[in-house]
Tab-separated table of C-alpha atoms and ligand atoms in Angstrom:
chain	number	residue	atom	x	y	z
A	127	MET	CA	36.345	105.058	35.773
A	128	SER	CA	36.660	101.990	33.571
A	129	ASP	CA	40.376	101.344	34.212
A	130	ALA	CA	39.531	100.495	37.834
A	131	ARG	CA	38.363	97.125	36.513
A	132	ILE	CA	41.694	96.399	34.768
A	133	GLU	CA	44.751	95.061	36.578
A	134	ILE	CA	48.219	94.009	35.387
A	135	VAL	CA	49.571	90.794	36.918
A	136	GLU	CA	53.021	89.405	36.190
A	137	GLY	CA	53.761	85.688	35.843
A	138	ASP	CA	52.291	82.413	34.657
A	139	ILE	CA	48.617	82.623	33.707
A	140	THR	CA	48.029	78.938	34.496
A	141	GLY	CA	48.247	79.596	38.247
A	142	LEU	CA	45.610	82.328	38.363
A	143	GLU	CA	42.471	81.692	40.374
A	144	VAL	CA	39.985	83.469	38.165
A	145	ASP	CA	36.727	82.421	36.556
A	146	ALA	CA	38.386	82.198	33.137
A	147	ILE	CA	41.864	82.349	31.722
A	148	VAL	CA	42.236	83.104	28.031
A	149	ASN	CA	44.353	80.870	25.844
A	150	ALA	CA	46.244	82.324	22.881
A	151	ALA	CA	45.015	79.521	20.651
A	152	ASN	CA	45.437	78.456	17.036
A	153	ASP	CA	42.472	78.093	14.682
A	154	ARG	CA	42.416	74.321	14.996
A	155	LEU	CA	42.346	74.585	18.807
A	156	LEU	CA	45.211	72.114	19.021
A	157	PRO	CA	47.733	72.174	21.848
A	158	GLY	CA	50.782	74.128	20.721
A	159	GLY	CA	53.721	75.908	22.320
A	160	GLY	CA	53.838	79.127	24.341
A	161	VAL	CA	51.004	79.892	26.712
A	162	CYS	CA	48.795	77.371	24.871
A	163	GLY	CA	51.200	74.522	25.653
A	164	ALA	CA	51.450	75.610	29.280
A	165	ILE	CA	47.651	75.759	29.646
A	166	HIS	CA	47.171	72.304	28.099
A	167	ARG	CA	49.885	70.805	30.302
A	168	ALA	CA	48.386	72.274	33.448
A	169	ALA	CA	44.783	71.440	32.549
A	170	GLY	CA	45.468	67.816	31.645
A	171	PRO	CA	44.205	65.717	28.710
A	172	GLY	CA	40.534	66.610	29.219
A	173	LEU	CA	41.187	70.028	27.716
A	174	GLU	CA	42.493	68.672	24.420
A	175	GLU	CA	39.473	66.395	24.145
A	176	ALA	CA	37.093	69.294	24.782
A	177	CYS	CA	38.926	71.422	22.216
A	178	LEU	CA	38.806	68.705	19.568
A	179	ALA	CA	35.044	68.430	20.011
A	180	LEU	CA	34.710	72.133	19.106
A	181	GLY	CA	36.125	71.604	15.622
A	182	GLY	CA	38.289	74.700	15.416
A	183	CYS	CA	37.702	78.445	15.711
A	184	PRO	CA	38.207	81.185	13.094
A	185	VAL	CA	40.890	83.831	13.608
A	186	GLY	CA	39.401	86.774	15.515
A	187	GLU	CA	36.929	84.633	17.462
A	188	ALA	CA	36.892	82.600	20.666
A	189	ARG	CA	35.437	79.417	22.179
A	190	ILE	CA	34.948	78.283	25.784
A	191	THR	CA	35.738	75.020	27.599
A	192	PRO	CA	35.973	73.953	31.231
A	193	GLY	CA	39.301	74.472	33.000
A	194	PHE	CA	39.731	70.824	34.010
A	195	ARG	CA	42.721	70.645	36.427
A	196	LEU	CA	43.414	74.389	36.302
A	197	PRO	CA	42.521	76.635	39.213
A	198	ALA	CA	40.514	78.660	36.667
A	199	ARG	CA	36.948	77.415	36.156
A	200	CYS	CA	37.002	77.940	32.375
A	201	VAL	CA	39.393	78.429	29.502
A	202	ILE	CA	38.413	80.811	26.734
A	203	HIS	CA	40.377	79.970	23.600
A	204	ALA	CA	40.888	83.151	21.592
A	205	VAL	CA	42.554	82.986	18.197
A	206	GLY	CA	44.685	85.988	17.377
A	207	PRO	CA	46.198	86.736	13.967
A	208	VAL	CA	49.686	85.930	12.773
A	209	TRP	CA	51.546	89.250	12.297
A	210	ARG	CA	52.140	89.862	8.580
A	211	GLY	CA	53.384	93.430	8.701
A	212	GLY	CA	50.239	95.161	9.908
A	213	ASP	CA	48.291	95.668	6.687
A	214	GLN	CA	46.463	92.335	6.724
A	215	ASP	CA	43.687	93.328	9.121
A	216	GLU	CA	45.757	92.209	12.108
A	217	ALA	CA	44.493	94.914	14.485
A	218	ALA	CA	40.826	94.234	13.701
A	219	LEU	CA	41.340	90.491	14.064
A	220	LEU	CA	43.179	90.900	17.350
A	221	ALA	CA	40.442	93.208	18.676
A	222	GLY	CA	37.883	90.623	17.553
A	223	ALA	CA	39.639	87.906	19.555
A	224	TYR	CA	39.509	90.063	22.716
A	225	ARG	CA	35.868	91.070	22.144
A	226	SER	CA	34.754	87.488	21.502
A	227	ALA	CA	36.474	86.348	24.696
A	228	LEU	CA	34.815	89.125	26.707
A	229	ARG	CA	31.425	88.348	25.154
A	230	LEU	CA	31.728	84.664	26.122
A	231	ALA	CA	32.702	85.625	29.668
A	232	ALA	CA	29.663	87.911	29.923
A	233	GLU	CA	27.335	85.296	28.440
A	234	HIS	CA	28.554	82.774	31.015
A	235	GLN	CA	28.257	85.354	33.795
A	236	LEU	CA	31.937	85.118	34.638
A	237	ASP	CA	33.125	87.762	37.016
A	238	SER	CA	36.881	87.613	36.406
A	239	ILE	CA	38.995	86.910	33.341
A	240	ALA	CA	42.760	86.937	32.693
A	241	PHE	CA	44.288	87.548	29.267
A	242	PRO	CA	47.791	86.729	28.051
A	243	ALA	CA	49.225	89.072	25.405
A	244	ILE	CA	47.533	87.270	22.517
A	245	SER	CA	49.598	86.963	19.278
A	246	THR	CA	52.758	88.537	20.758
A	247	GLY	CA	54.794	85.326	20.991
A	248	ILE	CA	54.930	82.728	18.240
A	249	TYR	CA	52.546	84.824	16.079
A	250	GLY	CA	54.974	87.768	16.107
A	251	TYR	CA	52.646	90.716	16.802
A	252	PRO	CA	54.745	93.634	18.135
A	253	LEU	CA	54.153	93.885	21.884
A	254	GLU	CA	53.494	97.635	22.127
A	255	GLU	CA	50.984	97.567	19.290
A	256	ALA	CA	49.249	94.455	20.582
A	257	THR	CA	48.899	95.765	24.134
A	258	ALA	CA	47.451	99.032	22.776
A	259	VAL	CA	44.819	97.043	20.846
A	260	ALA	CA	44.116	94.898	23.925
A	261	VAL	CA	43.649	97.848	26.258
A	262	GLY	CA	41.594	99.847	23.745
A	263	THR	CA	39.258	96.926	23.090
A	264	ILE	CA	38.867	96.126	26.793
A	265	ARG	CA	38.136	99.777	27.631
A	266	ASP	CA	35.457	99.922	24.921
A	267	TRP	CA	33.889	96.756	26.298
A	268	ILE	CA	33.911	97.953	29.901
A	269	ARG	CA	32.108	101.163	28.939
A	270	GLU	CA	29.099	99.171	27.792
A	271	HIS	CA	29.110	95.993	29.884
A	272	LYS	CA	29.024	95.159	33.589
A	273	GLN	CA	30.652	91.754	33.133
A	274	PRO	CA	33.294	90.532	33.442
A	275	ARG	CA	33.782	92.858	36.407
A	276	ARG	CA	37.549	92.236	36.859
A	277	ILE	CA	39.937	91.937	33.913
A	278	PHE	CA	43.539	90.882	34.454
A	279	LEU	CA	46.266	91.509	31.906
A	280	CYS	CA	48.802	88.764	32.495
A	281	ALA	CA	52.326	89.890	31.637
A	282	PHE	CA	54.784	87.042	31.273
A	283	ASP	CA	57.846	89.256	31.730
A	284	ALA	CA	58.966	92.772	32.616
A	285	ASP	CA	58.738	93.998	29.005
A	286	ALA	CA	55.083	93.043	28.900
A	287	VAL	CA	54.437	94.831	32.208
A	288	LYS	CA	56.033	97.937	30.713
A	289	ALA	CA	53.986	97.696	27.536
A	290	TYR	CA	50.704	97.272	29.449
A	291	ARG	CA	51.568	100.210	31.734
A	292	ALA	CA	52.242	102.393	28.688
A	293	ALA	CA	48.997	101.289	27.040
A	294	LEU	CA	47.055	102.121	30.214
A	295	THR	CA	48.360	105.685	30.520
B	248	AR6	N1	51.552	82.736	31.116
B	248	AR6	C1	51.316	83.963	30.586
B	248	AR6	N2	51.818	84.385	29.415
B	248	AR6	C2	52.596	83.525	28.740
B	248	AR6	C3	52.887	82.224	29.189
B	248	AR6	C4	52.327	81.831	30.441
B	248	AR6	N3	52.547	80.624	30.964
B	248	AR6	N4	53.695	81.612	28.285
B	248	AR6	C5	53.903	82.499	27.281
B	248	AR6	N5	53.254	83.652	27.559
B	248	AR6	P1	52.267	82.672	22.490
B	248	AR6	P2	50.705	83.592	20.148
B	248	AR6	C6	53.163	84.890	26.763
B	248	AR6	O1	53.410	82.336	21.624
B	248	AR6	O2	51.772	84.525	19.762
B	248	AR6	C7	50.796	78.373	20.197
B	248	AR6	O3	51.499	77.315	19.665
B	248	AR6	C8	54.248	85.124	25.748
B	248	AR6	O4	55.368	85.726	26.374
B	248	AR6	O5	51.866	81.737	23.577
B	248	AR6	O6	49.273	84.050	20.160
B	248	AR6	C9	49.312	78.361	19.857
B	248	AR6	O7	48.805	77.051	19.790
B	248	AR6	C10	53.566	86.063	24.793
B	248	AR6	O8	53.667	87.412	25.234
B	248	AR6	O9	50.901	82.913	21.603
B	248	AR6	C11	49.309	79.023	18.497
B	248	AR6	O10	49.652	78.125	17.474
B	248	AR6	C12	52.098	85.659	24.872
B	248	AR6	O11	51.990	84.794	25.989
B	248	AR6	C13	50.376	80.080	18.636
B	248	AR6	O12	51.280	79.575	19.613
B	248	AR6	C14	51.557	84.964	23.637
B	248	AR6	O13	52.560	84.106	23.101
B	248	AR6	C15	49.810	81.381	19.137
B	248	AR6	O14	50.817	82.341	19.169
């Protein structure tokens, strides 16, 4: 049963002791607001330097760096789409961001990964639709891959917990 590998956790992703936390990044991989700002603050200046060296990341893809001062060993920077009403390929791009992050985790033999609700803050993606894409993409991945073995969905507030629970039913 694939959902046995998925768990909802509520709170700040920067405190999670997992192999990788995912950053909801922008395509230039610059420190921003939201979860991205929190991750950069907690990781320290080494993270920005590592991100700059990567030279950006297209929407729908992901890149990996060390975690620096974070409890997490790595940060996977996944770039979700800006919501533009839903007919601009947003769902495919969001699914691509999740798949790329999972692929990087598998390639680096990471056992555990935690995702924030990519694109649902500053980028405006409706929470219920985004969590449905996240859960669908993760379930598809789990069916065909052994790693990462444990996948955490990090909900920043009670609404996100509710949305993840609904998506998992
Ligand atoms: N831990 C877990 N989740 C969080 C945290 C946290 N510490 N802080 C916020 N969230 P957002 P986006 C949730 O805006 O929409 C940045 O400037 C938040 O409640 O962080 O993908 C980047 O650099 C929301 O559900 O990311 C980009 O420019 C979710 O994380 C842009 O924002 C994502 O919200 C990306 O926008």
